[in-house]
PDB file of C-alpha atoms in Angstrom:
ATOM      1  CA  UNK A 139       0.000   0.000   0.000  1.00 96.00           C
ATOM      2  CA  UNK A 140       1.035   3.574  -0.550  1.00 98.00           C
ATOM      3  CA  UNK A 141      -0.203   7.040   0.334  1.00 98.00           C
ATOM      4  CA  UNK A 142      -1.137   9.362  -2.518  1.00 98.00           C
ATOM      5  CA  UNK A 143      -1.457  13.134  -2.094  1.00 98.00           C
ATOM      6  CA  UNK A 144      -4.526  14.964  -3.373  1.00 98.00           C
ATOM      7  CA  UNK A 145      -4.506  16.638  -6.729  1.00 96.00           C
ATOM      8  CA  UNK A 146      -7.524  17.878  -8.639  1.00 97.00           C
ATOM      9  CA  UNK A 147      -7.538  14.808 -10.897  1.00 98.00           C
ATOM     10  CA  UNK A 148      -8.512  12.772  -7.794  1.00 98.00           C
ATOM     11  CA  UNK A 149     -11.505  14.917  -6.789  1.00 98.00           C
ATOM     12  CA  UNK A 150     -13.974  12.380  -8.228  1.00 98.00           C
ATOM     13  CA  UNK A 151     -12.270   9.556  -6.308  1.00 97.00           C
ATOM     14  CA  UNK A 152     -12.628  11.535  -3.067  1.00 98.00           C
ATOM     15  CA  UNK A 153     -16.309  12.188  -3.761  1.00 97.00           C
ATOM     16  CA  UNK A 154     -17.155   8.656  -4.904  1.00 97.00           C
ATOM     17  CA  UNK A 155     -15.357   6.825  -2.073  1.00 97.00           C
ATOM     18  CA  UNK A 156     -17.204   8.917   0.489  1.00 97.00           C
ATOM     19  CA  UNK A 157     -20.604   8.813  -1.197  1.00 97.00           C
ATOM     20  CA  UNK A 158     -20.292   5.015  -1.274  1.00 95.00           C
ATOM     21  CA  UNK A 159     -20.104   4.628   2.498  1.00 94.00           C
ATOM     22  CA  UNK A 160     -22.276   7.603   3.481  1.00 95.00           C
ATOM     23  CA  UNK A 161     -25.189   6.667   1.228  1.00 94.00           C
ATOM     24  CA  UNK A 162     -25.017   3.001   2.236  1.00 93.00           C
ATOM     25  CA  UNK A 163     -25.473   3.851   5.936  1.00 93.00           C
ATOM     26  CA  UNK A 164     -27.003   7.324   6.169  1.00 94.00           C
ATOM     27  CA  UNK A 165     -28.659  10.148   4.305  1.00 93.00           C
ATOM     28  CA  UNK A 166     -26.157  12.335   2.435  1.00 94.00           C
ATOM     29  CA  UNK A 167     -26.380  15.761   4.067  1.00 93.00           C
ATOM     30  CA  UNK A 168     -25.886  19.204   2.508  1.00 92.00           C
ATOM     31  CA  UNK A 169     -22.634  19.637   4.472  1.00 91.00           C
ATOM     32  CA  UNK A 170     -21.355  16.373   2.926  1.00 93.00           C
ATOM     33  CA  UNK A 171     -22.093  17.551  -0.598  1.00 95.00           C
ATOM     34  CA  UNK A 172     -20.506  20.946  -0.013  1.00 94.00           C
ATOM     35  CA  UNK A 173     -17.207  19.346   1.021  1.00 95.00           C
ATOM     36  CA  UNK A 174     -17.309  16.478  -1.501  1.00 97.00           C
ATOM     37  CA  UNK A 175     -18.144  18.720  -4.458  1.00 96.00           C
ATOM     38  CA  UNK A 176     -15.588  21.401  -3.520  1.00 97.00           C
ATOM     39  CA  UNK A 177     -12.604  19.656  -1.911  1.00 98.00           C
ATOM     40  CA  UNK A 178     -10.024  22.135  -3.173  1.00 97.00           C
ATOM     41  CA  UNK A 179     -11.869  25.181  -1.865  1.00 96.00           C
ATOM     42  CA  UNK A 180     -13.170  23.681   1.393  1.00 95.00           C
ATOM     43  CA  UNK A 181     -10.089  21.670   2.384  1.00 97.00           C
ATOM     44  CA  UNK A 182      -6.898  22.203   0.381  1.00 97.00           C
ATOM     45  CA  UNK A 183      -7.044  25.979  -0.147  1.00 97.00           C
ATOM     46  CA  UNK A 184      -8.116  26.414   3.492  1.00 96.00           C
ATOM     47  CA  UNK A 185      -4.835  24.818   4.655  1.00 96.00           C
ATOM     48  CA  UNK A 186      -5.969  21.217   5.018  1.00 97.00           C
ATOM     49  CA  UNK A 187      -4.996  17.996   3.299  1.00 98.00           C
ATOM     50  CA  UNK A 188      -6.565  15.023   1.565  1.00 98.00           C
ATOM     51  CA  UNK A 189      -4.694  11.744   1.483  1.00 98.00           C
ATOM     52  CA  UNK A 190      -5.536   8.566  -0.388  1.00 98.00           C
ATOM     53  CA  UNK A 191      -4.447   4.983   0.064  1.00 98.00           C
ATOM     54  CA  UNK A 192      -3.755   2.903  -3.023  1.00 98.00           C
ATOM     55  CA  UNK A 193      -2.793  -0.677  -3.737  1.00 96.00           C
ATOM     56  CA  UNK A 194      -0.989  -1.944  -6.829  1.00 95.00           C
ATOM     57  CA  UNK A 195      -3.881  -4.283  -7.620  1.00 95.00           C
ATOM     58  CA  UNK A 196      -6.876  -2.021  -6.955  1.00 96.00           C
ATOM     59  CA  UNK A 197      -5.584   1.542  -7.357  1.00 97.00           C
ATOM     60  CA  UNK A 198      -7.099   4.213  -5.084  1.00 98.00           C
ATOM     61  CA  UNK A 199      -9.147   2.445  -2.413  1.00 98.00           C
ATOM     62  CA  UNK A 200      -9.533   4.975   0.395  1.00 97.00           C
ATOM     63  CA  UNK A 201      -9.532   8.659   1.228  1.00 98.00           C
ATOM     64  CA  UNK A 202      -9.391  10.884   4.285  1.00 98.00           C
ATOM     65  CA  UNK A 203      -9.286  14.645   4.809  1.00 98.00           C
ATOM     66  CA  UNK A 204      -7.927  17.008   7.421  1.00 98.00           C
ATOM     67  CA  UNK A 205     -10.136  20.074   7.337  1.00 96.00           C
ATOM     68  CA  UNK A 206      -9.195  23.226   9.241  1.00 96.00           C
ATOM     69  CA  UNK A 207     -11.771  24.199  11.840  1.00 95.00           C
ATOM     70  CA  UNK A 208     -12.238  27.025  14.293  1.00 89.00           C
ATOM     71  CA  UNK A 209     -10.610  28.025  16.512  1.00 86.00           C
ATOM     72  CA  UNK A 210      -7.415  28.362  14.491  1.00 87.00           C
ATOM     73  CA  UNK A 211      -5.224  25.303  14.879  1.00 93.00           C
ATOM     74  CA  UNK A 212      -8.106  22.845  15.140  1.00 96.00           C
ATOM     75  CA  UNK A 213      -8.455  20.199  12.433  1.00 97.00           C
ATOM     76  CA  UNK A 214     -11.303  17.825  11.768  1.00 97.00           C
ATOM     77  CA  UNK A 215     -10.398  14.379  10.497  1.00 98.00           C
ATOM     78  CA  UNK A 216     -13.263  13.935   8.072  1.00 96.00           C
ATOM     79  CA  UNK A 217     -14.536  12.070   5.062  1.00 97.00           C
ATOM     80  CA  UNK A 218     -12.575   8.907   5.770  1.00 97.00           C
ATOM     81  CA  UNK A 219     -13.737   5.976   3.720  1.00 96.00           C
ATOM     82  CA  UNK A 220     -12.443   2.787   2.161  1.00 96.00           C
ATOM     83  CA  UNK A 221     -14.067   1.177  -0.851  1.00 95.00           C
ATOM     84  CA  UNK A 222     -16.031  -1.960  -0.038  1.00 91.00           C
ATOM     85  CA  UNK A 223     -13.834  -3.889  -2.485  1.00 90.00           C
ATOM     86  CA  UNK A 224     -10.775  -3.176  -0.278  1.00 92.00           C
ATOM     87  CA  UNK A 225     -12.231  -3.853   3.159  1.00 85.00           C
ATOM     88  CA  UNK A 226     -10.211  -6.346   5.158  1.00 89.00           C
ATOM     89  CA  UNK A 227      -6.876  -5.223   3.672  1.00 92.00           C
ATOM     90  CA  UNK A 228      -6.166  -2.859   6.616  1.00 95.00           C
ATOM     91  CA  UNK A 229      -6.124   0.028   4.144  1.00 97.00           C
ATOM     92  CA  UNK A 230      -8.090   2.164   6.599  1.00 96.00           C
ATOM     93  CA  UNK A 231      -5.533   1.670   9.350  1.00 96.00           C
ATOM     94  CA  UNK A 232      -2.661   2.396   6.962  1.00 97.00           C
ATOM     95  CA  UNK A 233      -4.406   5.585   5.826  1.00 98.00           C
ATOM     96  CA  UNK A 234      -5.391   6.702   9.327  1.00 98.00           C
ATOM     97  CA  UNK A 235      -1.806   6.375  10.573  1.00 97.00           C
ATOM     98  CA  UNK A 236      -0.628   8.599   7.703  1.00 98.00           C
ATOM     99  CA  UNK A 237      -3.357  11.164   8.328  1.00 98.00           C
ATOM    100  CA  UNK A 238      -2.502  11.342  12.037  1.00 97.00           C
ATOM    101  CA  UNK A 239       1.151  11.947  11.159  1.00 96.00           C
ATOM    102  CA  UNK A 240       0.123  14.713   8.746  1.00 97.00           C
ATOM    103  CA  UNK A 241      -2.064  16.288  11.449  1.00 96.00           C
ATOM    104  CA  UNK A 242       0.871  16.243  13.866  1.00 95.00           C
ATOM    105  CA  UNK A 243       3.043  17.952  11.254  1.00 94.00           C
ATOM    106  CA  UNK A 244       0.307  20.591  10.843  1.00 94.00           C
ATOM    107  CA  UNK A 245       0.273  21.048  14.648  1.00 93.00           C
ATOM    108  CA  UNK A 246      -3.436  20.226  14.791  1.00 95.00           C
ATOM    109  CA  UNK A 247      -4.790  21.156  18.209  1.00 94.00           C
ATOM    110  CA  UNK A 248      -7.228  19.704  18.673  1.00 95.00           C
ATOM    111  CA  UNK A 249      -7.423  16.926  16.092  1.00 97.00           C
ATOM    112  CA  UNK A 250     -10.976  15.670  16.318  1.00 98.00           C
ATOM    113  CA  UNK A 251     -13.567  13.696  14.401  1.00 97.00           C
ATOM    114  CA  UNK A 252     -17.330  13.400  14.308  1.00 96.00           C
ATOM    115  CA  UNK A 253     -19.019  10.118  13.480  1.00 96.00           C
ATOM    116  CA  UNK A 254     -21.887   7.811  14.339  1.00 95.00           C
ATOM    117  CA  UNK A 255     -21.938   4.766  16.603  1.00 95.00           C
ATOM    118  CA  UNK A 256     -23.244   2.685  13.666  1.00 95.00           C
ATOM    119  CA  UNK A 257     -19.722   2.978  12.194  1.00 94.00           C
ATOM    120  CA  UNK A 258     -18.495   0.410  14.729  1.00 94.00           C
ATOM    121  CA  UNK A 259     -15.394  -0.735  12.855  1.00 92.00           C
ATOM    122  CA  UNK A 260     -14.284   2.855  12.280  1.00 94.00           C
ATOM    123  CA  UNK A 261     -14.862   3.853  15.921  1.00 97.00           C
ATOM    124  CA  UNK A 262     -12.833   0.830  17.031  1.00 96.00           C
ATOM    125  CA  UNK A 263     -10.001   1.818  14.674  1.00 96.00           C
ATOM    126  CA  UNK A 264     -10.045   5.407  15.927  1.00 97.00           C
ATOM    127  CA  UNK A 265      -9.845   4.177  19.521  1.00 96.00           C
ATOM    128  CA  UNK A 266      -7.013   1.804  18.628  1.00 95.00           C
ATOM    129  CA  UNK A 267      -4.945   4.656  17.170  1.00 95.00           C
ATOM    130  CA  UNK A 268      -5.392   7.123  20.016  1.00 95.00           C
ATOM    131  CA  UNK A 269      -8.766   8.843  19.693  1.00 97.00           C
ATOM    132  CA  UNK A 270     -10.949   9.146  22.779  1.00 96.00           C
ATOM    133  CA  UNK A 271     -14.608  10.039  23.168  1.00 97.00           C
ATOM    134  CA  UNK A 272     -14.870  13.700  24.142  1.00 96.00           C
ATOM    135  CA  UNK A 273     -18.014  15.486  25.277  1.00 96.00           C
ATOM    136  CA  UNK A 274     -16.449  18.937  24.841  1.00 95.00           C
ATOM    137  CA  UNK A 275     -15.803  18.162  21.152  1.00 96.00           C
ATOM    138  CA  UNK A 276     -19.401  16.968  20.805  1.00 95.00           C
ATOM    139  CA  UNK A 277     -20.724  20.131  22.453  1.00 94.00           C
ATOM    140  CA  UNK A 278     -18.596  22.469  20.318  1.00 94.00           C
ATOM    141  CA  UNK A 279     -18.640  20.752  16.884  1.00 93.00           C
ATOM    142  CA  UNK A 280     -21.246  17.964  16.982  1.00 89.00           C
ATOM    143  CA  UNK A 281     -24.223  19.886  15.632  1.00 85.00           C
ATOM    144  CA  UNK A 282     -22.619  20.163  12.182  1.00 82.00           C
ATOM    145  CA  UNK A 283     -24.023  16.773  11.093  1.00 86.00           C
ATOM    146  CA  UNK A 284     -27.470  15.361  11.846  1.00 87.00           C
ATOM    147  CA  UNK A 285     -25.990  11.849  12.061  1.00 91.00           C
ATOM    148  CA  UNK A 286     -23.268  12.790  14.570  1.00 93.00           C
ATOM    149  CA  UNK A 287     -23.604  10.993  17.898  1.00 96.00           C
ATOM    150  CA  UNK A 288     -19.900  10.295  18.514  1.00 97.00           C
ATOM    151  CA  UNK A 289     -17.187  12.925  18.898  1.00 97.00           C
ATOM    152  CA  UNK A 290     -13.565  11.996  19.489  1.00 97.00           C
ATOM    153  CA  UNK A 291     -10.299  13.805  20.129  1.00 97.00           C
ATOM    154  CA  UNK A 292      -6.818  12.508  19.361  1.00 97.00           C
ATOM    155  CA  UNK A 293      -4.494  12.163  22.304  1.00 87.00           C
ATOM    156  CA  UNK A 294      -0.905  11.291  21.329  1.00 78.00           C
ATOM    157  CA  UNK A 295       0.543   8.371  23.216  1.00 66.00           C
ATOM    158  CA  UNK A 296      -2.878   6.919  23.994  1.00 61.00           C
ATOM    159  CA  UNK A 297      -2.884   4.282  21.260  1.00 62.00           C
ATOM    160  CA  UNK A 298      -4.219   0.854  22.202  1.00 58.00           C
ATOM    161  CA  UNK A 299      -1.427  -1.674  21.739  1.00 48.00           C
TER     162      UNK A 299
END
């Protein structure tokens, strides 16, 4: 597996990977479409990053974004998805580790994510790599998505071994 940096030729991959998982589990919300249809403006040009994971056999199989949030210095880990065809390859873990390292290099404080308890495998992976449930994150950022009922904050050194 390898990490691939965003460029505009991959915008459709970012959109399609995320629409696949969102629409299979939830209703696609206006905030989803705004970010997925305008990744350069909403993420890249704002100082964030989008990373992809690819395999030699399948090509691009996953995507994840770091989107700047307020207050300054905060980053939301968002729009993380892996194509159904690549599940079980640990592509999500490989990608998440790379995204966390990028967030550290960007001095993200806090690094947080918003999700739903129905995404059990993802929540478990986030916990494994150092994210912890955080009510303050929920209170401050959680209203952005109707489906959000889990808010987590990254705490370095708190990975589950």
